[in-house]
Amino acid sequence: MNCATEIALDNNTQQALFREEITSIANEVYKSRALDNNFYKLWMSQKLNAKQLEVFADNYYHWISPTVTRLAKTFVVTDDLVSRLEILHNIRDELGGGNLEDVHIFVLRRWLDGLLEKHTGHPFQNLDSSSTELLPTTLALTEQSLNLCSRNAACANGAILAQEWHAYTQFVKLYEGFRHYMDAYELDEFHDICEYLYIHIGWAEKEHKIQSIITAARSCKNADDFAELKYGFNGFINLLGDFWDELYTEIIKH
């Protein structure tokens, strides 16, 4: 066995070990405040009133809207070619495969329009964050998550790992809660409006979870990288937990 072969085997073994540990870390999201919180318990148990829906729509939209920017910043700080290809696949999905109507943020706006038009009498209105009264944790989540994705490859891919591994269950819970509003729509209309949720439950987030494991593992070459990856992951999870906790606190005031 020559030296190059030995190095390749060592690298493969190291990658396999990192991937196993990273998958274990990723699974921690299910018992974190990012998914186990009072907002989801409320959302899944009853309808919100008009004002509560507006608070939810404003803050949810504005934390979701920089998703492509987070991925783009991660792409910039990531040198590994395979990881860059995986990140580009994710960006392509978010941008609707190049079809403007299928861009995920526009599909989200159609869902929020459909939700608010029926229950507040107007479509979603607050697209400009500078003219919208957002919660402090919403601003912190949008700003600090971008910082995590700009820090270095390991940290950025750790943050994206958190983003993608919490997302599938997030969409499942949002869909289950949205079913409380089903009686306001014709059957076909309801399922058409659910497109934003179905895209992610059906295939997108399943693929993105796999992609995020690949990029996270490939960003780790040593213990320092692994520490940075955990920093990015835990930082993002904590920001999400703070976001949902404050959103719940604000909503029950109305």
PDB file of C-alpha atoms in Angstrom:
ATOM      1  CA  MET A   1       0.000   0.000   0.000  1.00  0.00           C
ATOM      2  CA  ASN A   2       1.532   3.307  -1.000  1.00  0.00           C
ATOM      3  CA  CYS A   3       1.527   6.512   1.046  1.00  0.00           C
ATOM      4  CA  ALA A   4      -1.236   8.190  -1.005  1.00  0.00           C
ATOM      5  CA  THR A   5      -3.537   5.194  -0.518  1.00  0.00           C
ATOM      6  CA  GLU A   6      -2.890   5.194   3.236  1.00  0.00           C
ATOM      7  CA  ILE A   7      -3.731   8.905   3.435  1.00  0.00           C
ATOM      8  CA  ALA A   8      -6.941   8.369   1.438  1.00  0.00           C
ATOM      9  CA  LEU A   9      -7.990   5.535   3.764  1.00  0.00           C
ATOM     10  CA  ASP A  10      -7.205   7.647   6.830  1.00  0.00           C
ATOM     11  CA  ASN A  11      -9.259  10.513   5.427  1.00  0.00           C
ATOM     12  CA  ASN A  12     -12.185   8.217   4.632  1.00  0.00           C
ATOM     13  CA  THR A  13     -12.078   6.742   8.127  1.00  0.00           C
ATOM     14  CA  GLN A  14     -11.920  10.195   9.666  1.00  0.00           C
ATOM     15  CA  GLN A  15     -14.853  11.377   7.547  1.00  0.00           C
ATOM     16  CA  ALA A  16     -16.908   8.350   8.567  1.00  0.00           C
ATOM     17  CA  LEU A  17     -16.211   9.020  12.251  1.00  0.00           C
ATOM     18  CA  PHE A  18     -17.065  12.703  11.912  1.00  0.00           C
ATOM     19  CA  ARG A  19     -20.255  11.856  10.009  1.00  0.00           C
ATOM     20  CA  GLU A  20     -21.370   9.481  12.769  1.00  0.00           C
ATOM     21  CA  GLU A  21     -20.730  12.061  15.493  1.00  0.00           C
ATOM     22  CA  ILE A  22     -22.361  14.833  13.460  1.00  0.00           C
ATOM     23  CA  THR A  23     -25.489  12.759  12.889  1.00  0.00           C
ATOM     24  CA  SER A  24     -25.691  12.244  16.649  1.00  0.00           C
ATOM     25  CA  ILE A  25     -25.391  16.004  17.199  1.00  0.00           C
ATOM     26  CA  ALA A  26     -28.012  16.721  14.532  1.00  0.00           C
ATOM     27  CA  ASN A  27     -30.516  14.468  16.287  1.00  0.00           C
ATOM     28  CA  GLU A  28     -30.247  16.635  19.407  1.00  0.00           C
ATOM     29  CA  VAL A  29     -32.465  19.165  17.635  1.00  0.00           C
ATOM     30  CA  TYR A  30     -35.573  17.091  18.393  1.00  0.00           C
ATOM     31  CA  LYS A  31     -35.338  17.688  22.128  1.00  0.00           C
ATOM     32  CA  SER A  32     -34.265  21.325  21.835  1.00  0.00           C
ATOM     33  CA  ARG A  33     -36.345  24.490  22.243  1.00  0.00           C
ATOM     34  CA  ALA A  34     -36.151  24.902  18.464  1.00  0.00           C
ATOM     35  CA  LEU A  35     -38.863  22.227  18.185  1.00  0.00           C
ATOM     36  CA  ASP A  36     -40.077  21.534  21.723  1.00  0.00           C
ATOM     37  CA  ASN A  37     -41.591  24.856  22.689  1.00  0.00           C
ATOM     38  CA  ASN A  38     -44.835  26.507  23.778  1.00  0.00           C
ATOM     39  CA  PHE A  39     -45.484  28.145  20.422  1.00  0.00           C
ATOM     40  CA  TYR A  40     -45.822  24.833  18.618  1.00  0.00           C
ATOM     41  CA  LYS A  41     -47.958  23.448  21.431  1.00  0.00           C
ATOM     42  CA  LEU A  42     -50.307  26.425  21.058  1.00  0.00           C
ATOM     43  CA  TRP A  43     -50.245  26.387  17.235  1.00  0.00           C
ATOM     44  CA  MET A  44     -51.089  22.698  17.087  1.00  0.00           C
ATOM     45  CA  SER A  45     -53.847  22.839  19.703  1.00  0.00           C
ATOM     46  CA  GLN A  46     -56.038  25.746  18.578  1.00  0.00           C
ATOM     47  CA  LYS A  47     -56.653  28.570  16.121  1.00  0.00           C
ATOM     48  CA  LEU A  48     -54.954  31.907  16.666  1.00  0.00           C
ATOM     49  CA  ASN A  49     -56.954  35.114  16.449  1.00  0.00           C
ATOM     50  CA  ALA A  50     -56.392  37.744  13.744  1.00  0.00           C
ATOM     51  CA  LYS A  51     -53.810  39.779  15.659  1.00  0.00           C
ATOM     52  CA  GLN A  52     -51.930  36.685  16.737  1.00  0.00           C
ATOM     53  CA  LEU A  53     -51.756  35.499  13.137  1.00  0.00           C
ATOM     54  CA  GLU A  54     -50.341  38.849  12.054  1.00  0.00           C
ATOM     55  CA  VAL A  55     -47.610  38.668  14.721  1.00  0.00           C
ATOM     56  CA  PHE A  56     -46.757  35.132  13.634  1.00  0.00           C
ATOM     57  CA  ALA A  57     -46.703  35.992   9.920  1.00  0.00           C
ATOM     58  CA  ASP A  58     -44.528  39.094  10.319  1.00  0.00           C
ATOM     59  CA  ASN A  59     -41.865  37.437  12.441  1.00  0.00           C
ATOM     60  CA  TYR A  60     -41.865  34.052  10.748  1.00  0.00           C
ATOM     61  CA  TYR A  61     -41.476  35.573   7.288  1.00  0.00           C
ATOM     62  CA  HIS A  62     -38.569  37.752   8.339  1.00  0.00           C
ATOM     63  CA  TRP A  63     -36.546  34.962   9.906  1.00  0.00           C
ATOM     64  CA  ILE A  64     -37.136  32.679   6.908  1.00  0.00           C
ATOM     65  CA  SER A  65     -36.433  35.309   4.235  1.00  0.00           C
ATOM     66  CA  PRO A  66     -32.579  35.289   4.543  1.00  0.00           C
ATOM     67  CA  THR A  67     -32.372  31.499   4.006  1.00  0.00           C
ATOM     68  CA  VAL A  68     -30.662  31.813   0.610  1.00  0.00           C
ATOM     69  CA  THR A  69     -28.300  34.447   2.003  1.00  0.00           C
ATOM     70  CA  ARG A  70     -27.281  32.091   4.826  1.00  0.00           C
ATOM     71  CA  LEU A  71     -26.533  29.400   2.271  1.00  0.00           C
ATOM     72  CA  ALA A  72     -24.672  31.829   0.026  1.00  0.00           C
ATOM     73  CA  LYS A  73     -22.467  33.017   2.891  1.00  0.00           C
ATOM     74  CA  THR A  74     -21.760  29.396   3.764  1.00  0.00           C
ATOM     75  CA  PHE A  75     -20.787  28.740   0.140  1.00  0.00           C
ATOM     76  CA  VAL A  76     -18.333  31.648   0.216  1.00  0.00           C
ATOM     77  CA  VAL A  77     -16.483  30.474   3.347  1.00  0.00           C
ATOM     78  CA  THR A  78     -16.459  26.804   2.209  1.00  0.00           C
ATOM     79  CA  ASP A  79     -13.547  25.803  -0.022  1.00  0.00           C
ATOM     80  CA  ASP A  80     -14.318  22.109  -0.434  1.00  0.00           C
ATOM     81  CA  LEU A  81     -15.662  21.483  -3.952  1.00  0.00           C
ATOM     82  CA  VAL A  82     -18.015  18.628  -3.048  1.00  0.00           C
ATOM     83  CA  SER A  83     -19.510  20.687  -0.222  1.00  0.00           C
ATOM     84  CA  ARG A  84     -19.960  23.637  -2.549  1.00  0.00           C
ATOM     85  CA  LEU A  85     -21.900  21.441  -4.972  1.00  0.00           C
ATOM     86  CA  GLU A  86     -24.197  20.264  -2.169  1.00  0.00           C
ATOM     87  CA  ILE A  87     -24.768  23.853  -1.022  1.00  0.00           C
ATOM     88  CA  LEU A  88     -25.541  24.899  -4.601  1.00  0.00           C
ATOM     89  CA  HIS A  89     -28.153  22.141  -4.872  1.00  0.00           C
ATOM     90  CA  ASN A  90     -29.776  23.554  -1.729  1.00  0.00           C
ATOM     91  CA  ILE A  91     -29.687  27.103  -3.095  1.00  0.00           C
ATOM     92  CA  ARG A  92     -31.170  25.911  -6.386  1.00  0.00           C
ATOM     93  CA  ASP A  93     -34.073  24.306  -4.516  1.00  0.00           C
ATOM     94  CA  GLU A  94     -34.686  27.487  -2.514  1.00  0.00           C
ATOM     95  CA  LEU A  95     -34.704  29.484  -5.753  1.00  0.00           C
ATOM     96  CA  GLY A  96     -37.310  27.238  -7.326  1.00  0.00           C
ATOM     97  CA  GLY A  97     -34.947  25.618  -9.797  1.00  0.00           C
ATOM     98  CA  GLY A  98     -34.775  28.921 -11.653  1.00  0.00           C
ATOM     99  CA  ASN A  99     -38.569  29.370 -11.897  1.00  0.00           C
ATOM    100  CA  LEU A 100     -39.624  32.645 -10.293  1.00  0.00           C
ATOM    101  CA  GLU A 101     -43.041  31.422  -9.156  1.00  0.00           C
ATOM    102  CA  ASP A 102     -41.448  28.434  -7.426  1.00  0.00           C
ATOM    103  CA  VAL A 103     -38.941  30.417  -5.368  1.00  0.00           C
ATOM    104  CA  HIS A 104     -39.624  29.244  -1.824  1.00  0.00           C
ATOM    105  CA  ILE A 105     -39.920  32.705  -0.303  1.00  0.00           C
ATOM    106  CA  PHE A 106     -42.614  33.571  -2.874  1.00  0.00           C
ATOM    107  CA  VAL A 107     -44.425  30.304  -2.155  1.00  0.00           C
ATOM    108  CA  LEU A 108     -44.263  31.224   1.546  1.00  0.00           C
ATOM    109  CA  ARG A 109     -45.849  34.581   0.776  1.00  0.00           C
ATOM    110  CA  ARG A 110     -48.713  32.825  -1.018  1.00  0.00           C
ATOM    111  CA  TRP A 111     -49.290  30.682   2.084  1.00  0.00           C
ATOM    112  CA  LEU A 112     -49.279  33.714   4.374  1.00  0.00           C
ATOM    113  CA  ASP A 113     -51.565  35.589   1.969  1.00  0.00           C
ATOM    114  CA  GLY A 114     -54.019  32.691   2.013  1.00  0.00           C
ATOM    115  CA  LEU A 115     -53.892  32.440   5.794  1.00  0.00           C
ATOM    116  CA  LEU A 116     -54.322  36.152   6.508  1.00  0.00           C
ATOM    117  CA  GLU A 117     -56.873  36.945   3.804  1.00  0.00           C
ATOM    118  CA  LYS A 118     -59.292  34.443   5.311  1.00  0.00           C
ATOM    119  CA  HIS A 119     -58.732  35.328   8.947  1.00  0.00           C
ATOM    120  CA  THR A 120     -57.695  38.994   9.076  1.00  0.00           C
ATOM    121  CA  GLY A 121     -59.347  40.359   5.923  1.00  0.00           C
ATOM    122  CA  HIS A 122     -56.077  41.340   4.202  1.00  0.00           C
ATOM    123  CA  PRO A 123     -53.092  39.589   2.597  1.00  0.00           C
ATOM    124  CA  PHE A 124     -49.634  39.506   4.132  1.00  0.00           C
ATOM    125  CA  GLN A 125     -48.369  43.079   4.148  1.00  0.00           C
ATOM    126  CA  ASN A 126     -45.103  43.515   6.031  1.00  0.00           C
ATOM    127  CA  LEU A 127     -42.385  42.621   3.544  1.00  0.00           C
ATOM    128  CA  ASP A 128     -39.981  45.429   4.480  1.00  0.00           C
ATOM    129  CA  SER A 129     -38.224  44.722   7.768  1.00  0.00           C
ATOM    130  CA  SER A 130     -37.343  48.411   8.190  1.00  0.00           C
ATOM    131  CA  SER A 131     -41.038  49.336   8.404  1.00  0.00           C
ATOM    132  CA  THR A 132     -42.143  46.312  10.420  1.00  0.00           C
ATOM    133  CA  GLU A 133     -42.144  46.080  14.200  1.00  0.00           C
ATOM    134  CA  LEU A 134     -40.273  42.822  14.642  1.00  0.00           C
ATOM    135  CA  LEU A 135     -39.472  41.100  17.911  1.00  0.00           C
ATOM    136  CA  PRO A 136     -35.900  41.498  19.205  1.00  0.00           C
ATOM    137  CA  THR A 137     -35.283  37.755  18.922  1.00  0.00           C
ATOM    138  CA  THR A 138     -36.396  37.832  15.285  1.00  0.00           C
ATOM    139  CA  LEU A 139     -33.815  40.497  14.555  1.00  0.00           C
ATOM    140  CA  ALA A 140     -31.205  38.580  16.556  1.00  0.00           C
ATOM    141  CA  LEU A 141     -31.956  35.349  14.689  1.00  0.00           C
ATOM    142  CA  THR A 142     -31.709  36.944  11.260  1.00  0.00           C
ATOM    143  CA  GLU A 143     -28.539  38.907  12.041  1.00  0.00           C
ATOM    144  CA  GLN A 144     -26.630  36.436  14.192  1.00  0.00           C
ATOM    145  CA  SER A 145     -27.406  33.413  12.013  1.00  0.00           C
ATOM    146  CA  LEU A 146     -25.816  35.289   9.108  1.00  0.00           C
ATOM    147  CA  ASN A 147     -22.793  35.943  11.300  1.00  0.00           C
ATOM    148  CA  LEU A 148     -22.493  32.232  12.101  1.00  0.00           C
ATOM    149  CA  CYS A 149     -22.595  31.468   8.377  1.00  0.00           C
ATOM    150  CA  SER A 150     -19.812  33.985   7.712  1.00  0.00           C
ATOM    151  CA  ARG A 151     -17.394  32.888  10.464  1.00  0.00           C
ATOM    152  CA  ASN A 152     -15.636  29.887   8.854  1.00  0.00           C
ATOM    153  CA  ALA A 153     -16.549  26.713   6.970  1.00  0.00           C
ATOM    154  CA  ALA A 154     -17.012  24.475  10.010  1.00  0.00           C
ATOM    155  CA  CYS A 155     -19.114  26.994  11.944  1.00  0.00           C
ATOM    156  CA  ALA A 156     -21.194  27.876   8.886  1.00  0.00           C
ATOM    157  CA  ASN A 157     -21.922  24.269   8.021  1.00  0.00           C
ATOM    158  CA  GLY A 158     -22.775  23.596  11.656  1.00  0.00           C
ATOM    159  CA  ALA A 159     -25.337  26.397  11.500  1.00  0.00           C
ATOM    160  CA  ILE A 160     -26.774  25.021   8.254  1.00  0.00           C
ATOM    161  CA  LEU A 161     -26.909  21.573   9.881  1.00  0.00           C
ATOM    162  CA  ALA A 162     -29.156  23.090  12.559  1.00  0.00           C
ATOM    163  CA  GLN A 163     -31.239  24.934   9.974  1.00  0.00           C
ATOM    164  CA  GLU A 164     -31.893  21.822   7.910  1.00  0.00           C
ATOM    165  CA  TRP A 165     -32.347  19.266  10.680  1.00  0.00           C
ATOM    166  CA  HIS A 166     -34.951  21.274  12.560  1.00  0.00           C
ATOM    167  CA  ALA A 167     -36.761  22.307   9.367  1.00  0.00           C
ATOM    168  CA  TYR A 168     -38.554  19.079   8.427  1.00  0.00           C
ATOM    169  CA  THR A 169     -40.240  18.752  11.833  1.00  0.00           C
ATOM    170  CA  GLN A 170     -40.948  22.493  11.819  1.00  0.00           C
ATOM    171  CA  PHE A 171     -42.961  22.139   8.613  1.00  0.00           C
ATOM    172  CA  VAL A 172     -44.779  19.062   9.897  1.00  0.00           C
ATOM    173  CA  LYS A 173     -45.864  20.986  12.996  1.00  0.00           C
ATOM    174  CA  LEU A 174     -46.865  24.054  10.988  1.00  0.00           C
ATOM    175  CA  TYR A 175     -48.979  21.872   8.710  1.00  0.00           C
ATOM    176  CA  GLU A 176     -50.661  20.055  11.592  1.00  0.00           C
ATOM    177  CA  GLY A 177     -51.573  23.382  13.192  1.00  0.00           C
ATOM    178  CA  PHE A 178     -52.753  24.864   9.893  1.00  0.00           C
ATOM    179  CA  ARG A 179     -55.321  22.094   9.618  1.00  0.00           C
ATOM    180  CA  HIS A 180     -57.307  23.917  12.346  1.00  0.00           C
ATOM    181  CA  TYR A 181     -58.095  26.540   9.683  1.00  0.00           C
ATOM    182  CA  MET A 182     -59.177  24.033   7.044  1.00  0.00           C
ATOM    183  CA  ASP A 183     -62.906  24.799   7.379  1.00  0.00           C
ATOM    184  CA  ALA A 184     -62.338  28.306   5.972  1.00  0.00           C
ATOM    185  CA  TYR A 185     -61.310  26.925   2.563  1.00  0.00           C
ATOM    186  CA  GLU A 186     -62.660  24.771  -0.201  1.00  0.00           C
ATOM    187  CA  LEU A 187     -60.850  21.409  -0.129  1.00  0.00           C
ATOM    188  CA  ASP A 188     -58.748  22.004  -3.254  1.00  0.00           C
ATOM    189  CA  GLU A 189     -58.062  25.583  -2.184  1.00  0.00           C
ATOM    190  CA  PHE A 190     -56.723  24.445   1.184  1.00  0.00           C
ATOM    191  CA  HIS A 191     -54.295  21.977  -0.331  1.00  0.00           C
ATOM    192  CA  ASP A 192     -53.181  24.462  -2.971  1.00  0.00           C
ATOM    193  CA  ILE A 193     -52.351  26.988  -0.251  1.00  0.00           C
ATOM    194  CA  CYS A 194     -50.381  24.283   1.575  1.00  0.00           C
ATOM    195  CA  GLU A 195     -47.857  24.132  -1.286  1.00  0.00           C
ATOM    196  CA  TYR A 196     -45.187  25.838   0.841  1.00  0.00           C
ATOM    197  CA  LEU A 197     -45.532  23.184   3.524  1.00  0.00           C
ATOM    198  CA  TYR A 198     -45.831  20.258   1.118  1.00  0.00           C
ATOM    199  CA  ILE A 199     -42.671  21.201  -0.791  1.00  0.00           C
ATOM    200  CA  HIS A 200     -40.630  20.839   2.366  1.00  0.00           C
ATOM    201  CA  ILE A 201     -42.432  17.888   3.921  1.00  0.00           C
ATOM    202  CA  GLY A 202     -42.504  15.999   0.645  1.00  0.00           C
ATOM    203  CA  TRP A 203     -38.886  16.117  -0.488  1.00  0.00           C
ATOM    204  CA  ALA A 204     -36.886  19.302   0.006  1.00  0.00           C
ATOM    205  CA  GLU A 205     -35.960  19.014   3.653  1.00  0.00           C
ATOM    206  CA  LYS A 206     -35.249  15.296   3.420  1.00  0.00           C
ATOM    207  CA  GLU A 207     -32.613  16.014   0.779  1.00  0.00           C
ATOM    208  CA  HIS A 208     -31.308  19.054   2.628  1.00  0.00           C
ATOM    209  CA  LYS A 209     -30.784  17.013   5.798  1.00  0.00           C
ATOM    210  CA  ILE A 210     -28.571  14.582   3.890  1.00  0.00           C
ATOM    211  CA  GLN A 211     -26.715  17.421   2.171  1.00  0.00           C
ATOM    212  CA  SER A 212     -26.049  19.163   5.482  1.00  0.00           C
ATOM    213  CA  ILE A 213     -24.484  16.026   6.988  1.00  0.00           C
ATOM    214  CA  ILE A 214     -22.155  15.736   3.990  1.00  0.00           C
ATOM    215  CA  THR A 215     -21.034  19.369   4.120  1.00  0.00           C
ATOM    216  CA  ALA A 216     -20.691  19.356   7.909  1.00  0.00           C
ATOM    217  CA  ALA A 217     -18.483  16.252   7.872  1.00  0.00           C
ATOM    218  CA  ARG A 218     -16.324  17.533   5.026  1.00  0.00           C
ATOM    219  CA  SER A 219     -15.752  20.831   6.867  1.00  0.00           C
ATOM    220  CA  CYS A 220     -14.134  18.955   9.785  1.00  0.00           C
ATOM    221  CA  LYS A 221     -10.471  18.068   9.478  1.00  0.00           C
ATOM    222  CA  ASN A 222      -9.510  18.192  13.153  1.00  0.00           C
ATOM    223  CA  ALA A 223     -10.809  18.759  16.677  1.00  0.00           C
ATOM    224  CA  ASP A 224     -10.783  22.545  16.295  1.00  0.00           C
ATOM    225  CA  ASP A 225     -13.017  22.313  13.224  1.00  0.00           C
ATOM    226  CA  PHE A 226     -15.357  19.971  15.089  1.00  0.00           C
ATOM    227  CA  ALA A 227     -15.592  22.474  17.967  1.00  0.00           C
ATOM    228  CA  GLU A 228     -16.431  25.227  15.502  1.00  0.00           C
ATOM    229  CA  LEU A 229     -19.101  23.055  13.896  1.00  0.00           C
ATOM    230  CA  LYS A 230     -20.736  22.459  17.296  1.00  0.00           C
ATOM    231  CA  TYR A 231     -20.516  26.193  18.016  1.00  0.00           C
ATOM    232  CA  GLY A 232     -22.402  26.988  14.822  1.00  0.00           C
ATOM    233  CA  PHE A 233     -24.974  24.262  15.406  1.00  0.00           C
ATOM    234  CA  ASN A 234     -25.674  25.152  19.046  1.00  0.00           C
ATOM    235  CA  GLY A 235     -25.645  28.864  18.301  1.00  0.00           C
ATOM    236  CA  PHE A 236     -28.328  28.495  15.637  1.00  0.00           C
ATOM    237  CA  ILE A 237     -30.433  26.156  17.788  1.00  0.00           C
ATOM    238  CA  ASN A 238     -30.344  28.595  20.707  1.00  0.00           C
ATOM    239  CA  LEU A 239     -31.321  31.507  18.448  1.00  0.00           C
ATOM    240  CA  LEU A 240     -34.279  29.482  17.183  1.00  0.00           C
ATOM    241  CA  GLY A 241     -35.316  28.558  20.709  1.00  0.00           C
ATOM    242  CA  ASP A 242     -35.214  32.202  21.789  1.00  0.00           C
ATOM    243  CA  PHE A 243     -37.223  33.180  18.703  1.00  0.00           C
ATOM    244  CA  TRP A 244     -40.063  30.726  19.325  1.00  0.00           C
ATOM    245  CA  ASP A 245     -40.134  31.451  23.068  1.00  0.00           C
ATOM    246  CA  GLU A 246     -40.485  35.212  22.560  1.00  0.00           C
ATOM    247  CA  LEU A 247     -42.981  34.739  19.728  1.00  0.00           C
ATOM    248  CA  TYR A 248     -45.178  32.675  22.048  1.00  0.00           C
ATOM    249  CA  THR A 249     -44.891  35.276  24.823  1.00  0.00           C
ATOM    250  CA  GLU A 250     -45.888  38.057  22.406  1.00  0.00           C
ATOM    251  CA  ILE A 251     -48.767  36.111  20.891  1.00  0.00           C
ATOM    252  CA  ILE A 252     -50.490  35.289  24.175  1.00  0.00           C
ATOM    253  CA  LYS A 253     -50.637  39.022  24.971  1.00  0.00           C
ATOM    254  CA  HIS A 254     -53.279  39.451  22.221  1.00  0.00           C
TER     255      HIS A 254
END
